[in-house]
Amino acid sequence: GDGTTTATVLAHAIFKEGLRNITAGANPIEVKRGMDKACEAIIAELKNLSREVKDKKEIAQVATISANSDEKIGALIADAMEKVGKDGVITVEEAKSINDELNVVEGMQFDRGYLSPYFITNADKMTVELSNPYILLFDKKITSLKDLLPILEQIQKTGKALLIIAEDIEGE
């Protein structure tokens, strides 16, 4: 299986024994240290016992177990894994219909939209429409515009729009 039952049983046992020891008068800090050591040992042993799934059939078997033995869902998850690859992202959403479906979306998806409603250029559609903008992709949080100032000055000279896509923006 996927290990969820094993993880739950181990977590319960660790919690139960830790609570029993603290109730019996053990130092909670020492119990925590012992739990940390036990967790490290458990993780190491689970890594020794585990094996990587190799093909779509094995992925479907593990997914089926995780889906309460629902083979249809297991097959759907295996299809999704096959299509996005091991580094891809799979998002499961509740649907309004009774059918299960798989939609593969190429590219990127953002959890948030534009930073300010003042960026809206089309109020009817509530969208930002830019014509042939420069695009700056920033894979971190922007905390200061000081680092971006040289780029911003160069782009301002062209008179073109700039679309900044970043993990987050804070401060200025």
Coordinates of N, CA and C in Angstrom, one line a residue:
G1 N 0.8 -1.2 0.0 CA 0.0 0.0 0.0 C 0.8 1.2 0.0
D2 N 0.2 2.4 0.4 CA 0.9 3.6 0.4 C 1.5 4.0 1.7
G3 N 1.3 3.2 2.7 CA 1.9 3.4 4.0 C 1.0 4.3 5.0
T4 N -0.2 4.7 4.6 CA -0.9 5.6 5.5 C -1.4 4.9 6.7
T5 N -1.8 3.6 6.6 CA -2.2 2.9 7.8 C -1.1 2.6 8.7
T6 N 0.1 2.2 8.2 CA 1.3 2.0 9.0 C 1.7 3.3 9.7
A7 N 1.7 4.4 9.0 CA 2.0 5.7 9.6 C 1.1 6.1 10.7
T8 N -0.2 5.8 10.5 CA -1.2 6.1 11.5 C -1.0 5.3 12.8
V9 N -0.8 4.0 12.6 CA -0.6 3.1 13.7 C 0.6 3.5 14.5
L10 N 1.7 3.8 13.8 CA 3.0 4.2 14.5 C 2.8 5.5 15.2
A11 N 2.2 6.5 14.6 CA 1.9 7.8 15.3 C 1.1 7.6 16.5
H12 N 0.1 6.8 16.4 CA -0.8 6.5 17.6 C 0.0 5.9 18.7
A13 N 0.8 4.9 18.4 CA 1.6 4.2 19.4 C 2.6 5.1 20.1
I14 N 3.3 5.9 19.2 CA 4.3 6.9 19.8 C 3.6 7.9 20.7
F15 N 2.5 8.4 20.3 CA 1.7 9.4 21.1 C 1.3 8.7 22.4
K16 N 0.7 7.5 22.3 CA 0.2 6.8 23.5 C 1.3 6.5 24.5
E17 N 2.4 6.0 24.1 CA 3.5 5.7 25.0 C 4.1 7.0 25.6
G18 N 4.2 8.0 24.7 CA 4.8 9.3 25.2 C 3.9 9.9 26.3
L19 N 2.6 9.9 26.1 CA 1.6 10.4 27.1 C 1.7 9.5 28.4
R20 N 1.8 8.2 28.2 CA 1.9 7.3 29.4 C 3.1 7.6 30.2
N21 N 4.2 7.8 29.5 CA 5.5 8.1 30.3 C 5.4 9.5 31.0
I22 N 4.9 10.5 30.3 CA 4.8 11.8 30.9 C 3.8 11.7 32.1
T23 N 2.7 11.0 32.0 CA 1.8 10.9 33.1 C 2.4 10.2 34.3
A24 N 3.3 9.2 34.0 CA 4.0 8.5 35.1 C 5.2 9.3 35.7
G25 N 5.4 10.6 35.2 CA 6.4 11.4 35.8 C 7.6 11.7 35.0
A26 N 7.7 11.2 33.8 CA 8.9 11.4 33.0 C 9.0 12.9 32.6
N27 N 10.2 13.3 32.3 CA 10.5 14.7 31.9 C 10.0 14.8 30.4
P28 N 9.0 15.7 30.2 CA 8.5 15.8 28.8 C 9.5 16.2 27.7
I29 N 10.6 16.9 28.1 CA 11.6 17.2 27.1 C 12.4 16.0 26.8
E30 N 12.7 15.1 27.8 CA 13.4 13.9 27.5 C 12.5 12.9 26.7
V31 N 11.2 12.9 26.9 CA 10.3 12.1 26.2 C 10.3 12.5 24.7
K32 N 10.3 13.9 24.5 CA 10.3 14.4 23.2 C 11.6 14.0 22.4
R33 N 12.7 14.1 23.1 CA 14.0 13.7 22.5 C 13.9 12.2 22.1
G34 N 13.4 11.4 23.0 CA 13.3 10.0 22.7 C 12.4 9.7 21.5
M35 N 11.3 10.5 21.5 CA 10.4 10.4 20.3 C 11.1 10.8 19.0
D36 N 11.9 11.8 19.1 CA 12.6 12.2 17.9 C 13.6 11.1 17.4
K37 N 14.3 10.5 18.4 CA 15.2 9.4 18.0 C 14.4 8.2 17.4
A38 N 13.3 7.9 18.1 CA 12.5 6.8 17.6 C 11.9 7.1 16.2
C39 N 11.5 8.3 15.9 CA 11.0 8.7 14.6 C 12.1 8.5 13.6
E40 N 13.4 9.0 13.9 CA 14.5 8.8 13.0 C 14.7 7.3 12.6
A41 N 14.7 6.5 13.7 CA 14.9 5.0 13.5 C 13.7 4.4 12.6
I42 N 12.5 4.9 12.9 CA 11.4 4.3 12.2 C 11.5 4.7 10.7
I43 N 11.8 6.0 10.4 CA 11.9 6.5 9.1 C 13.0 5.7 8.3
A44 N 14.1 5.5 9.0 CA 15.2 4.8 8.3 C 14.8 3.3 8.0
E45 N 14.1 2.7 8.9 CA 13.6 1.3 8.7 C 12.5 1.3 7.6
L46 N 11.6 2.2 7.6 CA 10.6 2.3 6.5 C 11.2 2.5 5.2
K47 N 12.3 3.3 5.1 CA 13.0 3.5 3.8 C 13.6 2.2 3.4
N48 N 14.1 1.4 4.3 CA 14.7 0.1 4.0 C 13.6 -0.9 3.5
L49 N 12.5 -0.8 4.0 CA 11.4 -1.7 3.7 C 10.6 -1.3 2.4
S50 N 10.7 0.0 2.1 CA 9.9 0.5 1.0 C 10.6 0.2 -0.4
R51 N 9.8 0.2 -1.4 CA 10.4 0.1 -2.7 C 9.6 1.0 -3.7
E52 N 10.3 1.5 -4.7 CA 9.7 2.4 -5.6 C 8.8 1.6 -6.6
V53 N 7.6 2.2 -6.9 CA 6.7 1.6 -7.9 C 7.4 1.8 -9.3
K54 N 7.3 0.8 -10.1 CA 8.0 0.9 -11.4 C 7.1 1.2 -12.6
D55 N 5.9 0.8 -12.6 CA 5.1 1.0 -13.8 C 3.6 1.4 -13.4
K56 N 2.9 1.6 -14.4 CA 1.5 2.1 -14.3 C 0.7 1.1 -13.5
K57 N 0.9 -0.2 -13.7 CA 0.1 -1.2 -13.0 C 0.3 -1.1 -11.5
E58 N 1.6 -1.0 -11.1 CA 1.9 -0.9 -9.7 C 1.3 0.4 -9.1
I59 N 1.4 1.5 -9.8 CA 0.9 2.8 -9.3 C -0.6 2.6 -9.1
A60 N -1.3 1.9 -10.1 CA -2.8 1.7 -9.9 C -3.1 0.9 -8.7
Q61 N -2.2 -0.1 -8.4 CA -2.5 -1.0 -7.3 C -2.4 -0.2 -6.0
V62 N -1.3 0.6 -5.8 CA -1.2 1.4 -4.6 C -2.3 2.5 -4.5
A63 N -2.6 3.1 -5.6 CA -3.7 4.1 -5.6 C -5.0 3.5 -5.3
T64 N -5.3 2.3 -5.8 CA -6.5 1.6 -5.5 C -6.7 1.3 -4.0
I65 N -5.6 0.9 -3.4 CA -5.6 0.7 -1.9 C -5.9 2.0 -1.2
S66 N -5.2 3.1 -1.6 CA -5.4 4.4 -1.0 C -6.8 4.9 -1.2
A67 N -7.5 4.5 -2.3 CA -8.8 4.9 -2.6 C -9.9 3.9 -2.1
N68 N -9.6 3.3 -1.0 CA -10.5 2.3 -0.4 C -11.0 1.2 -1.3
S69 N -10.0 0.7 -2.1 CA -10.2 -0.4 -3.0 C -11.1 0.0 -4.2
D70 N -11.2 1.2 -4.5 CA -11.9 1.7 -5.7 C -11.0 1.6 -6.9
E71 N -11.1 0.6 -7.7 CA -10.2 0.3 -8.9 C -10.3 1.4 -9.9
K72 N -11.5 2.0 -10.1 CA -11.7 3.0 -11.1 C -10.9 4.3 -10.7
I73 N -10.9 4.6 -9.5 CA -10.1 5.8 -9.0 C -8.7 5.4 -9.1
G74 N -8.3 4.2 -8.7 CA -6.9 3.8 -8.8 C -6.3 3.9 -10.2
A75 N -7.1 3.5 -11.2 CA -6.7 3.6 -12.6 C -6.6 5.0 -13.0
L76 N -7.6 5.9 -12.6 CA -7.6 7.3 -12.9 C -6.3 8.0 -12.4
I77 N -5.9 7.7 -11.2 CA -4.7 8.2 -10.6 C -3.5 7.7 -11.3
A78 N -3.5 6.4 -11.7 CA -2.3 5.9 -12.5 C -2.2 6.6 -13.8
D79 N -3.4 6.9 -14.5 CA -3.4 7.6 -15.7 C -2.8 9.0 -15.5
A80 N -3.2 9.7 -14.5 CA -2.7 11.0 -14.2 C -1.2 11.0 -13.9
M81 N -0.7 10.0 -13.2 CA 0.7 9.9 -12.9 C 1.5 9.7 -14.2
E82 N 0.9 8.8 -15.0 CA 1.6 8.5 -16.3 C 1.7 9.8 -17.2
K83 N 0.7 10.6 -17.1 CA 0.6 11.8 -18.0 C 1.5 12.9 -17.5
V84 N 1.6 13.1 -16.2 CA 2.3 14.3 -15.6 C 3.8 13.9 -15.3
G85 N 4.0 12.6 -15.1 CA 5.4 12.2 -14.7 C 5.6 12.3 -13.2
K86 N 6.7 11.8 -12.8 CA 6.9 11.7 -11.3 C 7.2 13.1 -10.7
D87 N 7.5 14.1 -11.5 CA 7.7 15.5 -10.9 C 6.5 16.4 -11.2
G88 N 5.5 15.8 -11.8 CA 4.3 16.6 -12.1 C 3.4 16.8 -10.9
V89 N 2.4 17.7 -11.0 CA 1.5 18.0 -9.9 C 0.1 17.5 -10.3
I90 N -0.5 16.8 -9.3 CA -1.9 16.3 -9.5 C -2.7 17.0 -8.5
T91 N -3.8 17.6 -8.9 CA -4.8 18.3 -8.1 C -6.1 17.5 -8.2
V92 N -6.6 17.2 -7.0 CA -7.9 16.5 -7.0 C -9.0 17.5 -6.5
E93 N -10.0 17.7 -7.3 CA -11.1 18.6 -6.9 C -12.4 18.0 -6.9
E94 N -13.3 18.5 -6.1 CA -14.7 18.0 -6.1 C -15.4 18.5 -7.3
A95 N -16.1 17.6 -7.9 CA -16.9 18.0 -9.2 C -18.4 18.2 -8.8
K96 N -19.0 18.8 -9.8 CA -20.5 19.0 -9.6 C -21.3 17.9 -10.2
S97 N -20.6 17.0 -11.0 CA -21.2 15.9 -11.7 C -20.9 14.6 -10.9
I98 N -21.5 13.5 -11.4 CA -21.2 12.2 -10.8 C -20.0 11.5 -11.5
N99 N -19.5 12.0 -12.6 CA -18.5 11.4 -13.4 C -17.1 11.8 -12.9
D100 N -16.2 10.8 -12.9 CA -14.8 11.1 -12.6 C -14.1 11.4 -13.9
E101 N -13.3 12.5 -13.9 CA -12.6 12.8 -15.2 C -11.2 13.3 -14.9
L102 N -10.4 13.1 -15.9 CA -9.0 13.6 -15.8 C -8.8 14.7 -16.8
N103 N -8.3 15.8 -16.4 CA -8.0 16.9 -17.2 C -6.5 17.3 -17.0
V104 N -5.7 17.2 -18.1 CA -4.3 17.6 -18.0 C -4.2 19.0 -18.6
V105 N -3.5 19.8 -17.7 CA -3.3 21.2 -18.1 C -1.8 21.4 -18.3
E106 N -1.4 21.9 -19.4 CA 0.0 22.1 -19.7 C 0.3 23.5 -19.1
G107 N 1.5 23.7 -18.6 CA 2.0 25.0 -18.2 C 1.9 25.2 -16.7
M108 N 1.6 26.4 -16.3 CA 1.6 26.8 -14.9 C 0.2 27.1 -14.4
Q109 N 0.0 27.0 -13.1 CA -1.2 27.4 -12.5 C -0.9 28.2 -11.3
F110 N -1.6 29.3 -11.1 CA -1.4 30.2 -10.0 C -2.5 30.1 -9.0
D111 N -2.2 30.1 -7.7 CA -3.2 30.0 -6.7 C -3.8 31.4 -6.5
R112 N -3.1 32.5 -6.8 CA -3.6 33.8 -6.6 C -3.5 34.6 -8.0
G113 N -4.3 35.6 -8.0 CA -4.3 36.4 -9.2 C -3.4 37.6 -9.1
Y114 N -3.9 38.7 -9.6 CA -3.1 40.0 -9.6 C -3.1 40.5 -8.2
L115 N -2.1 41.3 -7.9 CA -1.9 41.8 -6.6 C -2.9 42.9 -6.1
S116 N -3.4 43.6 -7.1 CA -4.3 44.7 -6.8 C -5.4 44.8 -7.8
P117 N -6.6 45.1 -7.4 CA -7.7 45.3 -8.4 C -7.4 46.5 -9.3
Y118 N -6.5 47.4 -9.0 CA -6.2 48.5 -9.8 C -5.5 48.1 -11.1
F119 N -5.0 46.9 -11.2 CA -4.3 46.4 -12.4 C -5.4 46.0 -13.5
I120 N -6.6 45.9 -13.1 CA -7.6 45.5 -14.1 C -7.7 46.5 -15.2
T121 N -7.7 45.9 -16.4 CA -7.8 46.8 -17.6 C -9.1 46.6 -18.3
N122 N -9.8 45.5 -18.1 CA -11.1 45.2 -18.7 C -12.1 44.9 -17.5
A123 N -12.8 45.9 -17.1 CA -13.7 45.8 -16.0 C -14.8 44.9 -16.3
D124 N -15.3 44.8 -17.5 CA -16.4 43.9 -17.8 C -16.0 42.4 -17.6
K125 N -14.8 42.0 -17.9 CA -14.4 40.6 -17.8 C -13.6 40.5 -16.5
M126 N -13.3 41.6 -15.8 CA -12.4 41.5 -14.6 C -11.1 40.9 -14.9
T127 N -10.4 41.3 -16.0 CA -9.2 40.7 -16.4 C -8.1 41.8 -16.6
V128 N -6.9 41.4 -16.6 CA -5.8 42.3 -17.0 C -5.3 41.9 -18.4
E129 N -5.4 42.8 -19.3 CA -5.0 42.5 -20.7 C -3.9 43.4 -21.0
L130 N -2.7 42.8 -21.3 CA -1.5 43.5 -21.7 C -1.1 43.1 -23.1
S131 N -0.7 44.1 -23.9 CA -0.3 43.8 -25.3 C 1.2 43.7 -25.4
N132 N 1.7 42.5 -25.7 CA 3.1 42.3 -25.9 C 4.0 42.8 -24.8
P133 N 3.7 42.4 -23.5 CA 4.5 42.9 -22.4 C 5.8 42.2 -22.3
Y134 N 6.7 42.8 -21.5 CA 7.9 42.1 -21.0 C 7.3 41.2 -19.9
I135 N 7.9 40.0 -19.7 CA 7.5 39.1 -18.6 C 8.7 38.8 -17.8
L136 N 8.6 39.1 -16.5 CA 9.7 38.8 -15.5 C 9.2 37.6 -14.6
L137 N 9.8 36.5 -14.7 CA 9.5 35.4 -13.8 C 10.5 35.4 -12.7
F138 N 10.0 35.4 -11.5 CA 10.8 35.5 -10.3 C 10.4 34.3 -9.4
D139 N 11.3 33.4 -9.1 CA 11.0 32.1 -8.4 C 11.1 32.3 -6.9
K140 N 11.1 33.5 -6.4 CA 11.2 33.7 -4.9 C 10.2 34.8 -4.6
K141 N 10.2 35.1 -3.3 CA 9.4 36.3 -2.8 C 10.1 37.6 -3.1
I142 N 9.5 38.5 -3.6 CA 10.1 39.8 -3.9 C 9.9 40.7 -2.6
T143 N 11.0 41.0 -1.9 CA 10.9 41.7 -0.7 C 11.3 43.2 -0.8
S144 N 12.0 43.5 -1.9 CA 12.5 44.8 -2.1 C 12.6 45.1 -3.6
L145 N 12.1 46.2 -4.0 CA 12.2 46.6 -5.4 C 13.6 47.1 -5.8
K146 N 14.5 47.3 -4.8 CA 15.8 47.8 -5.0 C 16.6 46.9 -5.9
D147 N 16.5 45.6 -5.8 CA 17.2 44.6 -6.6 C 16.6 44.6 -8.1
L148 N 15.4 45.0 -8.2 CA 14.7 45.0 -9.5 C 14.8 46.3 -10.2
L149 N 15.3 47.3 -9.5 CA 15.3 48.7 -10.1 C 16.0 48.8 -11.4
P150 N 17.2 48.3 -11.6 CA 17.8 48.4 -12.9 C 16.9 47.9 -14.1
I151 N 16.3 46.7 -13.8 CA 15.4 46.1 -14.9 C 14.2 47.0 -15.1
L152 N 13.6 47.5 -14.0 CA 12.4 48.3 -14.1 C 12.7 49.6 -14.9
E153 N 13.9 50.2 -14.6 CA 14.3 51.4 -15.3 C 14.5 51.2 -16.8
Q154 N 15.1 50.0 -17.2 CA 15.3 49.7 -18.6 C 13.9 49.5 -19.3
I155 N 13.0 48.8 -18.7 CA 11.7 48.6 -19.3 C 10.9 49.9 -19.4
Q156 N 11.0 50.7 -18.4 CA 10.3 52.0 -18.4 C 10.7 52.8 -19.6
K157 N 12.0 52.8 -20.0 CA 12.5 53.5 -21.2 C 11.8 53.0 -22.5
T158 N 11.4 51.8 -22.5 CA 10.8 51.2 -23.8 C 9.4 51.6 -23.9
G159 N 8.7 51.9 -22.7 CA 7.3 52.3 -22.8 C 6.4 51.1 -22.8
K160 N 7.0 49.9 -22.8 CA 6.1 48.6 -22.8 C 5.7 48.2 -21.4
A161 N 4.6 47.5 -21.4 CA 4.1 46.9 -20.1 C 5.1 45.8 -19.6
L162 N 5.0 45.6 -18.3 CA 5.8 44.6 -17.6 C 4.8 43.7 -16.8
L163 N 4.9 42.4 -17.0 CA 4.1 41.4 -16.2 C 5.1 40.7 -15.3
I164 N 4.9 40.9 -14.0 CA 5.8 40.2 -13.0 C 5.1 39.0 -12.4
I165 N 5.7 37.9 -12.6 CA 5.1 36.6 -12.0 C 6.1 36.2 -10.9
A166 N 5.7 36.2 -9.6 CA 6.6 35.9 -8.5 C 5.8 35.0 -7.5
E167 N 6.6 34.4 -6.6 CA 6.0 33.6 -5.6 C 5.1 34.4 -4.7
D168 N 5.6 35.6 -4.3 CA 4.9 36.5 -3.5 C 5.6 37.9 -3.5
I169 N 4.9 38.9 -3.1 CA 5.5 40.3 -3.0 C 5.1 40.8 -1.7
E170 N 6.1 41.4 -1.0 CA 5.8 42.0 0.3 C 6.5 43.3 0.4
G171 N 6.1 44.1 1.3 CA 6.8 45.4 1.5 C 6.2 46.5 0.6
E172 N 7.2 47.1 -0.1 CA 6.9 48.2 -1.0 C 5.7 47.8 -1.9

